[in-house]
Amino acid sequence: MTTDAPLLEVRDLKMHFPVQRPGFVSRLRGHTSDVLKAVDGVNLTIRRGEALGLVGESGCGKSTLGRCIVGLYQPTDGQVLFDGAPVRLGHGNDATTIRRAQIIFQDPYSSLNPRMTVRQTLMEAMRVHHIVSGDALDARCSELLDLVRLGQRVSHAYPRQLSGGQRQRVSIARALAVEPELLIADEPVSSLDVSVQATVLNLLAELREELGLTLLLIAHNMAVVRHVCERTMVMYLGRIIESAPTDELFTDPRHPYTRALLASVPRLIPGRRSPAPALTGDPPSPIRLPPGCRFNPRCPMAKDVCFQTEPDLEPGQPQVDRAVACHFGWTEPEGA
Amino acid sequence: MDETFLSVRDLHVEIPTRRGVVHPIDGVSFDLGEGETLGLVGESGCGKSMTLRAILGLLPRGARVTTGEILFRGRDLLSLSKSELRDVRGRSIGIIFQEPMTALNPVMPVGDQIAEGPVAHLGYPRQGGRERALDLMRQVGIPDPDRRFAAFPHELSGGMRQRVMIAIALSCEPDLILCDEPTTALDVTIQDQILKLLLQLQDSTGMGVIYVTHDLAVVAQMCRRVAVMYAAQIVETGPVESVFVEPTHPYTLGLLRAVPHFDKVKDVLDSIPGIPPELIDPPSGCRFRPRCRFAEEDCAAGAFPLIPLAGDHATACRHWTSCRDSVLADPVIAQNAIPSLDGLPSARRGE
């Protein structure tokens, strides 16, 4: 199902948000406003039919990246290419590109219009993008409900009458209504109960199979990503710090942050962990990043070079399908 | 001491609503030994947090206990006056909530919030309270406590705020700590830090702990015993090793099979069909029956009390042998993956 042609390419994407403009006097003194670098130079490609996972802790920029790709934010810098053609992002972008990438959000309670029935929600999307018209609308609506395994009964229901799992299916149906090629799922199951999570994850897997969808799954839950995605990228403070086929990332992580992240996950198997936390300290503020590698304040193996130069995301020598942004990702530091 | 440390006996809570009377807790019983850790797991709305609130006498407005007993060191907490209960709450029982931002006072320096308990309940003078607070802040791993003492909650990160909550809960040296989803709002590396801190404190203070959480893996790491709740009732209880490896209730089994396992990748997750019942009008007989793969005709009527099994394990399922057979055919956790008990921190080991 996966082909080599990239469906989506993101080149050196940056999304910087200004925080709190300085006051009048500070501006006279030449102070400029602080900048929060939510996404700070991200490159990625997604091949057609692939499921790519994007993991990281809150505030690492993974959701901002997803929103930049679908055009909800106007990036500060960088390019997004669909099938090799650059997309005009932000204001005034053309409807077709929005259509090709759709996003579903974490909270199906706030991302659906409470005053529209399920049917109205689905129809609005199709009408705006002129997918189908007139009589065909109804047929397409029932088709979509079937696709997400919802009964026809819910088509006249309002969101408040549905359970969390049902609402998330409606969001998925709404995203699929415009026949997108890329589906971005931003924490699609984290607000759902365990037993419902499984049905939504299974549905995503089935839809990929049936429709040949390409999926970008943004999640903080490592087990969810491992279950769904073929390739996984780890983000830390606005940058991708490791990228690898999912199985290899989980069994042979190369970045110290990835290792700590994996070691932090509580396991179902009772009692299997060391008494010491995998990682100490909090992530630094994305407004005042440390010089050198941005992981250095928490890194257990940081050396001098790590405080001077920021490592790039370098592919491994034999493993070209893997990359890691660590000075010692492929070589052990001397004296280690 | 003769009596059980904490014993909840046949607890019933009701909330009258316009649509009818809801029973968010419907006949819950469990015991907690001195220094023991119990995990209370279940999905949202199953009554796990409500049980915790009932123990604290902090039920939401309109809810009331209809029958039952909550014996803490032999004293029925339900029969205490408001001020007696406040004293127990402050001194003997500590609480850690999920969201430290809403549980902390936003306009009071965190140090003063930590010192409040010792000053009010243990008779510390003001300066002594400050010393005690600084000491606690050090104990829960807040760096630079002298500076952080005067900080307001919004100036701290989520992990630091949760450490403040823990310090407040510990401030009067309680015998029992109740944790309501203590790490659900935190990132995984911070959750790891907080869980390990709690384990270490459990070990050093020997206090009893009840963890309310929806995360089975957190229970596996933190608790010795577990009680699984479904639709306002406890459906299975026992030692964690036994309940997670050989579940005997179809709901527990369903939950264990539905979580994506970190260590075991499956093609399709086994979901539990349907949704939990409304508590206004729960199904007759076994409440899990409409969603159960093993349901038989006799599940539709009658009461479903916990049936004691070997090894301190109990289930509310009459047909628990079908559940056991299913686990034998397809283990949830491979037997050889279970380490010996020696590898566990002592708080999780039996006496």
PDB file of N, CA, C and O in Angstrom, chain A residues 57-58 193-195 198-199 201-202 222-223 226-227 250 261-262 264-282 298, chain B residues 43-44 157 160 187-193 196 216-217 220-221 244 258 260-263 265-269 271-272 291 333 337 339 344 348:
ATOM      1  N   GLU A  57       6.069  15.381  24.375  1.00  0.00           N
ATOM      2  CA  GLU A  57       5.316  15.808  25.536  1.00  0.00           C
ATOM      3  C   GLU A  57       4.564  17.100  25.228  1.00  0.00           C
ATOM      4  O   GLU A  57       4.788  17.717  24.190  1.00  0.00           O
ATOM      5  N   SER A  58       3.696  17.524  26.139  1.00  0.00           N
ATOM      6  CA  SER A  58       2.907  18.722  25.866  1.00  0.00           C
ATOM      7  C   SER A  58       3.836  19.921  25.694  1.00  0.00           C
ATOM      8  O   SER A  58       4.846  20.044  26.380  1.00  0.00           O
ATOM      9  N   ASP A 193     -12.491   6.868  26.975  1.00  0.00           N
ATOM     10  CA  ASP A 193     -12.247   5.772  27.902  1.00  0.00           C
ATOM     11  C   ASP A 193     -11.559   4.613  27.189  1.00  0.00           C
ATOM     12  O   ASP A 193     -11.696   4.439  25.979  1.00  0.00           O
ATOM     13  N   VAL A 194     -10.852   3.806  27.968  1.00  0.00           N
ATOM     14  CA  VAL A 194     -10.045   2.727  27.417  1.00  0.00           C
ATOM     15  C   VAL A 194     -10.829   1.827  26.452  1.00  0.00           C
ATOM     16  O   VAL A 194     -10.385   1.544  25.348  1.00  0.00           O
ATOM     17  N   SER A 195     -12.023   1.407  26.871  1.00  0.00           N
ATOM     18  CA  SER A 195     -12.746   0.449  26.037  1.00  0.00           C
ATOM     19  C   SER A 195     -13.205   1.092  24.733  1.00  0.00           C
ATOM     20  O   SER A 195     -13.377   0.432  23.719  1.00  0.00           O
ATOM     21  N   ALA A 198     -10.148   1.675  21.967  1.00  0.00           N
ATOM     22  CA  ALA A 198      -9.843   0.544  21.095  1.00  0.00           C
ATOM     23  C   ALA A 198     -10.701   0.575  19.840  1.00  0.00           C
ATOM     24  O   ALA A 198     -10.201   0.335  18.742  1.00  0.00           O
ATOM     25  N   THR A 199     -11.986   0.900  19.973  1.00  0.00           N
ATOM     26  CA  THR A 199     -12.846   0.898  18.788  1.00  0.00           C
ATOM     27  C   THR A 199     -12.426   1.994  17.819  1.00  0.00           C
ATOM     28  O   THR A 199     -12.421   1.791  16.607  1.00  0.00           O
ATOM     29  N   LEU A 201      -9.372   3.328  17.512  1.00  0.00           N
ATOM     30  CA  LEU A 201      -8.090   2.954  16.898  1.00  0.00           C
ATOM     31  C   LEU A 201      -8.290   1.892  15.830  1.00  0.00           C
ATOM     32  O   LEU A 201      -7.693   1.955  14.750  1.00  0.00           O
ATOM     33  N   ASN A 202      -9.140   0.920  16.123  1.00  0.00           N
ATOM     34  CA  ASN A 202      -9.422  -0.111  15.120  1.00  0.00           C
ATOM     35  C   ASN A 202     -10.061   0.502  13.879  1.00  0.00           C
ATOM     36  O   ASN A 202      -9.735   0.134  12.754  1.00  0.00           O
ATOM     37  N   MET A 222       2.660   6.468  23.811  1.00  0.00           N
ATOM     38  CA  MET A 222       3.578   5.698  22.979  1.00  0.00           C
ATOM     39  C   MET A 222       2.956   4.382  22.516  1.00  0.00           C
ATOM     40  O   MET A 222       3.192   3.926  21.411  1.00  0.00           O
ATOM     41  N   ALA A 223       2.148   3.766  23.371  1.00  0.00           N
ATOM     42  CA  ALA A 223       1.566   2.478  23.012  1.00  0.00           C
ATOM     43  C   ALA A 223       0.594   2.628  21.841  1.00  0.00           C
ATOM     44  O   ALA A 223       0.535   1.770  20.959  1.00  0.00           O
ATOM     45  N   ARG A 226       2.650   2.981  18.712  1.00  0.00           N
ATOM     46  CA  ARG A 226       3.247   1.697  18.349  1.00  0.00           C
ATOM     47  C   ARG A 226       2.214   0.787  17.690  1.00  0.00           C
ATOM     48  O   ARG A 226       2.525   0.036  16.776  1.00  0.00           O
ATOM     49  N   HIS A 227       0.988   0.911  18.150  1.00  0.00           N
ATOM     50  CA  HIS A 227      -0.061   0.051  17.609  1.00  0.00           C
ATOM     51  C   HIS A 227      -0.432   0.424  16.180  1.00  0.00           C
ATOM     52  O   HIS A 227      -0.741  -0.426  15.372  1.00  0.00           O
ATOM     53  N   PHE A 250      11.297   1.666  19.094  1.00  0.00           N
ATOM     54  CA  PHE A 250      10.926   1.143  20.411  1.00  0.00           C
ATOM     55  C   PHE A 250      11.956   0.158  20.950  1.00  0.00           C
ATOM     56  O   PHE A 250      12.132   0.045  22.151  1.00  0.00           O
ATOM     57  N   LEU A 261      11.925   8.661  27.405  1.00  0.00           N
ATOM     58  CA  LEU A 261      10.484   8.657  27.155  1.00  0.00           C
ATOM     59  C   LEU A 261       9.947   7.230  27.229  1.00  0.00           C
ATOM     60  O   LEU A 261       8.921   6.958  27.854  1.00  0.00           O
ATOM     61  N   LEU A 262      10.660   6.310  26.595  1.00  0.00           N
ATOM     62  CA  LEU A 262      10.207   4.922  26.585  1.00  0.00           C
ATOM     63  C   LEU A 262      10.286   4.308  27.981  1.00  0.00           C
ATOM     64  O   LEU A 262       9.405   3.558  28.393  1.00  0.00           O
ATOM     65  N   SER A 264       9.889   5.818  30.700  1.00  0.00           N
ATOM     66  CA  SER A 264       8.924   6.440  31.613  1.00  0.00           C
ATOM     67  C   SER A 264       7.542   5.823  31.539  1.00  0.00           C
ATOM     68  O   SER A 264       6.730   6.049  32.426  1.00  0.00           O
ATOM     69  N   VAL A 265       7.253   5.127  30.446  1.00  0.00           N
ATOM     70  CA  VAL A 265       5.895   4.628  30.264  1.00  0.00           C
ATOM     71  C   VAL A 265       5.597   3.536  31.283  1.00  0.00           C
ATOM     72  O   VAL A 265       6.328   2.552  31.373  1.00  0.00           O
ATOM     73  N   PRO A 266       4.546   3.688  32.100  1.00  0.00           N
ATOM     74  CA  PRO A 266       4.215   2.614  33.040  1.00  0.00           C
ATOM     75  C   PRO A 266       3.766   1.371  32.272  1.00  0.00           C
ATOM     76  O   PRO A 266       3.051   1.477  31.278  1.00  0.00           O
ATOM     77  N   ARG A 267       4.235   0.223  32.718  1.00  0.00           N
ATOM     78  CA  ARG A 267       3.890  -1.014  32.013  1.00  0.00           C
ATOM     79  C   ARG A 267       2.825  -1.788  32.770  1.00  0.00           C
ATOM     80  O   ARG A 267       2.733  -1.705  33.982  1.00  0.00           O
ATOM     81  N   LEU A 268       2.087  -2.578  32.012  1.00  0.00           N
ATOM     82  CA  LEU A 268       1.049  -3.418  32.621  1.00  0.00           C
ATOM     83  C   LEU A 268       1.655  -4.566  33.405  1.00  0.00           C
ATOM     84  O   LEU A 268       1.056  -5.110  34.311  1.00  0.00           O
ATOM     85  N   ILE A 269       2.887  -4.928  33.022  1.00  0.00           N
ATOM     86  CA  ILE A 269       3.533  -6.025  33.724  1.00  0.00           C
ATOM     87  C   ILE A 269       3.978  -5.524  35.083  1.00  0.00           C
ATOM     88  O   ILE A 269       4.772  -4.590  35.161  1.00  0.00           O
ATOM     89  N   PRO A 270       3.447  -6.092  36.160  1.00  0.00           N
ATOM     90  CA  PRO A 270       3.740  -5.539  37.473  1.00  0.00           C
ATOM     91  C   PRO A 270       5.240  -5.554  37.783  1.00  0.00           C
ATOM     92  O   PRO A 270       5.943  -6.511  37.470  1.00  0.00           O
ATOM     93  N   GLY A 271       5.710  -4.451  38.373  1.00  0.00           N
ATOM     94  CA  GLY A 271       7.064  -4.330  38.900  1.00  0.00           C
ATOM     95  C   GLY A 271       8.188  -4.664  37.960  1.00  0.00           C
ATOM     96  O   GLY A 271       8.664  -5.778  37.924  1.00  0.00           O
ATOM     97  N   ARG A 272       8.614  -3.701  37.155  1.00  0.00           N
ATOM     98  CA  ARG A 272       9.699  -4.013  36.237  1.00  0.00           C
ATOM     99  C   ARG A 272      10.590  -2.809  36.057  1.00  0.00           C
ATOM    100  O   ARG A 272      11.304  -2.688  35.088  1.00  0.00           O
ATOM    101  N   ARG A 273      10.523  -1.871  37.011  1.00  0.00           N
ATOM    102  CA  ARG A 273      11.221  -0.635  36.738  1.00  0.00           C
ATOM    103  C   ARG A 273      12.256  -0.319  37.801  1.00  0.00           C
ATOM    104  O   ARG A 273      12.216  -0.818  38.906  1.00  0.00           O
ATOM    105  N   SER A 274      13.175   0.569  37.414  1.00  0.00           N
ATOM    106  CA  SER A 274      14.188   1.008  38.370  1.00  0.00           C
ATOM    107  C   SER A 274      13.545   2.035  39.289  1.00  0.00           C
ATOM    108  O   SER A 274      12.594   2.707  38.913  1.00  0.00           O
ATOM    109  N   PRO A 275      14.053   2.169  40.523  1.00  0.00           N
ATOM    110  CA  PRO A 275      13.454   3.149  41.434  1.00  0.00           C
ATOM    111  C   PRO A 275      13.758   4.595  41.056  1.00  0.00           C
ATOM    112  O   PRO A 275      13.086   5.488  41.508  1.00  0.00           O
ATOM    113  N   ALA A 276      14.753   4.816  40.210  1.00  0.00           N
ATOM    114  CA  ALA A 276      15.095   6.193  39.846  1.00  0.00           C
ATOM    115  C   ALA A 276      14.281   6.630  38.638  1.00  0.00           C
ATOM    116  O   ALA A 276      14.075   5.849  37.717  1.00  0.00           O
ATOM    117  N   PRO A 277      13.820   7.890  38.618  1.00  0.00           N
ATOM    118  CA  PRO A 277      13.086   8.361  37.447  1.00  0.00           C
ATOM    119  C   PRO A 277      13.972   8.332  36.208  1.00  0.00           C
ATOM    120  O   PRO A 277      15.194   8.504  36.305  1.00  0.00           O
ATOM    121  N   ALA A 278      13.351   8.112  35.043  1.00  0.00           N
ATOM    122  CA  ALA A 278      14.112   8.018  33.807  1.00  0.00           C
ATOM    123  C   ALA A 278      14.726   9.363  33.428  1.00  0.00           C
ATOM    124  O   ALA A 278      15.759   9.423  32.789  1.00  0.00           O
ATOM    125  N   LEU A 279      14.060  10.432  33.831  1.00  0.00           N
ATOM    126  CA  LEU A 279      14.524  11.749  33.427  1.00  0.00           C
ATOM    127  C   LEU A 279      14.208  12.713  34.559  1.00  0.00           C
ATOM    128  O   LEU A 279      13.107  12.688  35.097  1.00  0.00           O
ATOM    129  N   THR A 280      15.162  13.546  34.932  1.00  0.00           N
ATOM    130  CA  THR A 280      14.884  14.506  35.997  1.00  0.00           C
ATOM    131  C   THR A 280      14.649  15.881  35.385  1.00  0.00           C
ATOM    132  O   THR A 280      14.991  16.127  34.240  1.00  0.00           O
ATOM    133  N   GLY A 281      14.044  16.756  36.147  1.00  0.00           N
ATOM    134  CA  GLY A 281      13.836  18.127  35.701  1.00  0.00           C
ATOM    135  C   GLY A 281      12.670  18.282  34.753  1.00  0.00           C
ATOM    136  O   GLY A 281      12.079  17.310  34.297  1.00  0.00           O
ATOM    137  N   ASP A 282      12.339  19.543  34.480  1.00  0.00           N
ATOM    138  CA  ASP A 282      11.264  19.870  33.555  1.00  0.00           C
ATOM    139  C   ASP A 282      11.878  20.324  32.245  1.00  0.00           C
ATOM    140  O   ASP A 282      13.021  20.759  32.221  1.00  0.00           O
ATOM    141  N   ARG A 298      18.762  18.365  30.585  1.00  0.00           N
ATOM    142  CA  ARG A 298      18.221  17.155  31.194  1.00  0.00           C
ATOM    143  C   ARG A 298      18.967  15.912  30.746  1.00  0.00           C
ATOM    144  O   ARG A 298      18.623  14.802  31.153  1.00  0.00           O
TER     145      ARG A 298
ATOM    146  N   GLU B  43     -13.730   2.981  34.312  1.00  0.00           N
ATOM    147  CA  GLU B  43     -13.861   4.050  33.340  1.00  0.00           C
ATOM    148  C   GLU B  43     -14.604   5.229  33.944  1.00  0.00           C
ATOM    149  O   GLU B  43     -15.144   5.139  35.042  1.00  0.00           O
ATOM    150  N   SER B  44     -14.656   6.336  33.198  1.00  0.00           N
ATOM    151  CA  SER B  44     -15.283   7.522  33.774  1.00  0.00           C
ATOM    152  C   SER B  44     -16.742   7.231  34.120  1.00  0.00           C
ATOM    153  O   SER B  44     -17.438   6.548  33.384  1.00  0.00           O
ATOM    154  N   SER B 157       5.588  24.765  37.236  1.00  0.00           N
ATOM    155  CA  SER B 157       5.179  23.844  36.183  1.00  0.00           C
ATOM    156  C   SER B 157       4.205  22.817  36.751  1.00  0.00           C
ATOM    157  O   SER B 157       4.050  22.699  37.974  1.00  0.00           O
ATOM    158  N   MET B 160       5.789  20.467  39.239  1.00  0.00           N
ATOM    159  CA  MET B 160       6.112  21.131  40.506  1.00  0.00           C
ATOM    160  C   MET B 160       4.842  21.350  41.328  1.00  0.00           C
ATOM    161  O   MET B 160       4.840  21.181  42.545  1.00  0.00           O
ATOM    162  N   ASP B 187       2.719  14.974  31.876  1.00  0.00           N
ATOM    163  CA  ASP B 187       3.449  14.295  30.811  1.00  0.00           C
ATOM    164  C   ASP B 187       4.101  13.036  31.337  1.00  0.00           C
ATOM    165  O   ASP B 187       4.364  12.915  32.526  1.00  0.00           O
ATOM    166  N   VAL B 188       4.414  12.143  30.404  1.00  0.00           N
ATOM    167  CA  VAL B 188       4.868  10.821  30.824  1.00  0.00           C
ATOM    168  C   VAL B 188       6.181  10.851  31.616  1.00  0.00           C
ATOM    169  O   VAL B 188       6.325  10.145  32.612  1.00  0.00           O
ATOM    170  N   THR B 189       7.124  11.726  31.240  1.00  0.00           N
ATOM    171  CA  THR B 189       8.381  11.737  32.013  1.00  0.00           C
ATOM    172  C   THR B 189       8.155  12.351  33.400  1.00  0.00           C
ATOM    173  O   THR B 189       8.802  11.961  34.370  1.00  0.00           O
ATOM    174  N   ILE B 190       7.216  13.290  33.483  1.00  0.00           N
ATOM    175  CA  ILE B 190       6.901  13.902  34.784  1.00  0.00           C
ATOM    176  C   ILE B 190       6.073  12.913  35.616  1.00  0.00           C
ATOM    177  O   ILE B 190       6.274  12.775  36.824  1.00  0.00           O
ATOM    178  N   GLN B 191       5.158  12.198  34.967  1.00  0.00           N
ATOM    179  CA  GLN B 191       4.382  11.162  35.655  1.00  0.00           C
ATOM    180  C   GLN B 191       5.322  10.151  36.297  1.00  0.00           C
ATOM    181  O   GLN B 191       5.141   9.744  37.446  1.00  0.00           O
ATOM    182  N   ASP B 192       6.347   9.778  35.536  1.00  0.00           N
ATOM    183  CA  ASP B 192       7.338   8.824  36.022  1.00  0.00           C
ATOM    184  C   ASP B 192       8.012   9.367  37.287  1.00  0.00           C
ATOM    185  O   ASP B 192       8.164   8.651  38.281  1.00  0.00           O
ATOM    186  N   GLN B 193       8.377  10.653  37.266  1.00  0.00           N
ATOM    187  CA  GLN B 193       9.017  11.249  38.451  1.00  0.00           C
ATOM    188  C   GLN B 193       8.075  11.224  39.654  1.00  0.00           C
ATOM    189  O   GLN B 193       8.479  10.879  40.763  1.00  0.00           O
ATOM    190  N   LYS B 196       7.371   7.677  41.047  1.00  0.00           N
ATOM    191  CA  LYS B 196       8.513   7.148  41.787  1.00  0.00           C
ATOM    192  C   LYS B 196       8.688   7.856  43.123  1.00  0.00           C
ATOM    193  O   LYS B 196       9.067   7.240  44.113  1.00  0.00           O
ATOM    194  N   LEU B 216      -4.572   1.298  33.910  1.00  0.00           N
ATOM    195  CA  LEU B 216      -4.242   0.001  34.499  1.00  0.00           C
ATOM    196  C   LEU B 216      -2.744  -0.127  34.747  1.00  0.00           C
ATOM    197  O   LEU B 216      -2.318  -0.726  35.739  1.00  0.00           O
ATOM    198  N   ALA B 217      -1.944   0.456  33.845  1.00  0.00           N
ATOM    199  CA  ALA B 217      -0.491   0.314  33.993  1.00  0.00           C
ATOM    200  C   ALA B 217       0.003   1.032  35.250  1.00  0.00           C
ATOM    201  O   ALA B 217       0.921   0.558  35.915  1.00  0.00           O
ATOM    202  N   ALA B 220      -0.593  -1.236  38.031  1.00  0.00           N
ATOM    203  CA  ALA B 220       0.373  -2.339  38.006  1.00  0.00           C
ATOM    204  C   ALA B 220       1.693  -1.916  38.637  1.00  0.00           C
ATOM    205  O   ALA B 220       2.358  -2.708  39.294  1.00  0.00           O
ATOM    206  N   GLN B 221       2.077  -0.644  38.436  1.00  0.00           N
ATOM    207  CA  GLN B 221       3.350  -0.182  38.978  1.00  0.00           C
ATOM    208  C   GLN B 221       3.263   0.169  40.460  1.00  0.00           C
ATOM    209  O   GLN B 221       4.243   0.069  41.175  1.00  0.00           O
ATOM    210  N   PHE B 244      -4.369  -9.036  37.154  1.00  0.00           N
ATOM    211  CA  PHE B 244      -3.935  -8.648  35.814  1.00  0.00           C
ATOM    212  C   PHE B 244      -3.482  -9.841  34.984  1.00  0.00           C
ATOM    213  O   PHE B 244      -3.523  -9.806  33.767  1.00  0.00           O
ATOM    214  N   ALA B 258      -8.266  -4.435  25.724  1.00  0.00           N
ATOM    215  CA  ALA B 258      -8.550  -3.255  24.906  1.00  0.00           C
ATOM    216  C   ALA B 258      -7.398  -2.254  24.900  1.00  0.00           C
ATOM    217  O   ALA B 258      -7.253  -1.489  23.961  1.00  0.00           O
ATOM    218  N   PRO B 260      -3.893  -0.729  24.195  1.00  0.00           N
ATOM    219  CA  PRO B 260      -2.741  -1.083  23.370  1.00  0.00           C
ATOM    220  C   PRO B 260      -1.545  -1.344  24.290  1.00  0.00           C
ATOM    221  O   PRO B 260      -1.173  -0.470  25.069  1.00  0.00           O
ATOM    222  N   HIS B 261      -1.009  -2.535  24.251  1.00  0.00           N
ATOM    223  CA  HIS B 261       0.103  -2.865  25.130  1.00  0.00           C
ATOM    224  C   HIS B 261       1.384  -2.305  24.574  1.00  0.00           C
ATOM    225  O   HIS B 261       1.613  -2.329  23.386  1.00  0.00           O
ATOM    226  N   PHE B 262       2.194  -1.828  25.476  1.00  0.00           N
ATOM    227  CA  PHE B 262       3.481  -1.282  25.084  1.00  0.00           C
ATOM    228  C   PHE B 262       4.405  -2.404  24.609  1.00  0.00           C
ATOM    229  O   PHE B 262       5.175  -2.248  23.686  1.00  0.00           O
ATOM    230  N   ASP B 263       4.299  -3.556  25.249  1.00  0.00           N
ATOM    231  CA  ASP B 263       5.256  -4.624  24.993  1.00  0.00           C
ATOM    232  C   ASP B 263       4.749  -5.704  24.047  1.00  0.00           C
ATOM    233  O   ASP B 263       5.471  -6.597  23.677  1.00  0.00           O
ATOM    234  N   VAL B 265       2.457  -6.109  20.581  1.00  0.00           N
ATOM    235  CA  VAL B 265       1.718  -5.439  19.527  1.00  0.00           C
ATOM    236  C   VAL B 265       0.770  -6.416  18.860  1.00  0.00           C
ATOM    237  O   VAL B 265       1.162  -7.506  18.457  1.00  0.00           O
ATOM    238  N   LYS B 266      -0.497  -6.007  18.794  1.00  0.00           N
ATOM    239  CA  LYS B 266      -1.506  -6.852  18.167  1.00  0.00           C
ATOM    240  C   LYS B 266      -2.016  -6.160  16.910  1.00  0.00           C
ATOM    241  O   LYS B 266      -1.933  -4.952  16.784  1.00  0.00           O
ATOM    242  N   ASP B 267      -2.573  -6.917  15.965  1.00  0.00           N
ATOM    243  CA  ASP B 267      -3.114  -6.300  14.759  1.00  0.00           C
ATOM    244  C   ASP B 267      -4.389  -5.537  15.068  1.00  0.00           C
ATOM    245  O   ASP B 267      -4.596  -4.423  14.634  1.00  0.00           O
ATOM    246  N   VAL B 268      -5.272  -6.171  15.812  1.00  0.00           N
ATOM    247  CA  VAL B 268      -6.554  -5.554  16.130  1.00  0.00           C
ATOM    248  C   VAL B 268      -6.718  -5.587  17.643  1.00  0.00           C
ATOM    249  O   VAL B 268      -6.446  -6.594  18.286  1.00  0.00           O
ATOM    250  N   LEU B 269      -7.147  -4.461  18.200  1.00  0.00           N
ATOM    251  CA  LEU B 269      -7.423  -4.423  19.633  1.00  0.00           C
ATOM    252  C   LEU B 269      -8.818  -4.993  19.857  1.00  0.00           C
ATOM    253  O   LEU B 269      -9.725  -4.758  19.077  1.00  0.00           O
ATOM    254  N   SER B 271     -12.051  -4.581  21.335  1.00  0.00           N
ATOM    255  CA  SER B 271     -12.797  -3.547  22.034  1.00  0.00           C
ATOM    256  C   SER B 271     -13.966  -4.181  22.765  1.00  0.00           C
ATOM    257  O   SER B 271     -14.378  -5.294  22.464  1.00  0.00           O
ATOM    258  N   ILE B 272     -14.491  -3.466  23.760  1.00  0.00           N
ATOM    259  CA  ILE B 272     -15.693  -3.917  24.451  1.00  0.00           C
ATOM    260  C   ILE B 272     -16.863  -3.268  23.723  1.00  0.00           C
ATOM    261  O   ILE B 272     -16.910  -2.047  23.622  1.00  0.00           O
ATOM    262  N   ARG B 291     -22.925  -6.141  27.489  1.00  0.00           N
ATOM    263  CA  ARG B 291     -21.687  -5.989  26.724  1.00  0.00           C
ATOM    264  C   ARG B 291     -20.802  -7.237  26.819  1.00  0.00           C
ATOM    265  O   ARG B 291     -19.691  -7.249  26.300  1.00  0.00           O
ATOM    266  N   ILE B 333      -0.965 -11.282  29.735  1.00  0.00           N
ATOM    267  CA  ILE B 333       0.437 -10.985  29.974  1.00  0.00           C
ATOM    268  C   ILE B 333       1.138 -12.340  30.059  1.00  0.00           C
ATOM    269  O   ILE B 333       0.688 -13.208  30.800  1.00  0.00           O
ATOM    270  N   ALA B 337       6.834 -13.261  31.721  1.00  0.00           N
ATOM    271  CA  ALA B 337       7.200 -11.849  31.816  1.00  0.00           C
ATOM    272  C   ALA B 337       7.038 -11.314  33.235  1.00  0.00           C
ATOM    273  O   ALA B 337       7.421 -10.199  33.531  1.00  0.00           O
ATOM    274  N   PRO B 339       8.000 -10.831  36.886  1.00  0.00           N
ATOM    275  CA  PRO B 339       9.170 -11.037  37.729  1.00  0.00           C
ATOM    276  C   PRO B 339       8.746 -11.588  39.094  1.00  0.00           C
ATOM    277  O   PRO B 339       7.580 -11.524  39.457  1.00  0.00           O
ATOM    278  N   LEU B 344       9.944  -6.282  43.606  1.00  0.00           N
ATOM    279  CA  LEU B 344       9.002  -5.190  43.813  1.00  0.00           C
ATOM    280  C   LEU B 344       9.419  -4.339  45.005  1.00  0.00           C
ATOM    281  O   LEU B 344      10.006  -4.833  45.952  1.00  0.00           O
ATOM    282  N   ARG B 348       4.752  -2.631  47.911  1.00  0.00           N
ATOM    283  CA  ARG B 348       3.827  -3.412  47.118  1.00  0.00           C
ATOM    284  C   ARG B 348       3.875  -4.884  47.511  1.00  0.00           C
ATOM    285  O   ARG B 348       3.110  -5.686  47.020  1.00  0.00           O
TER     286      ARG B 348
END
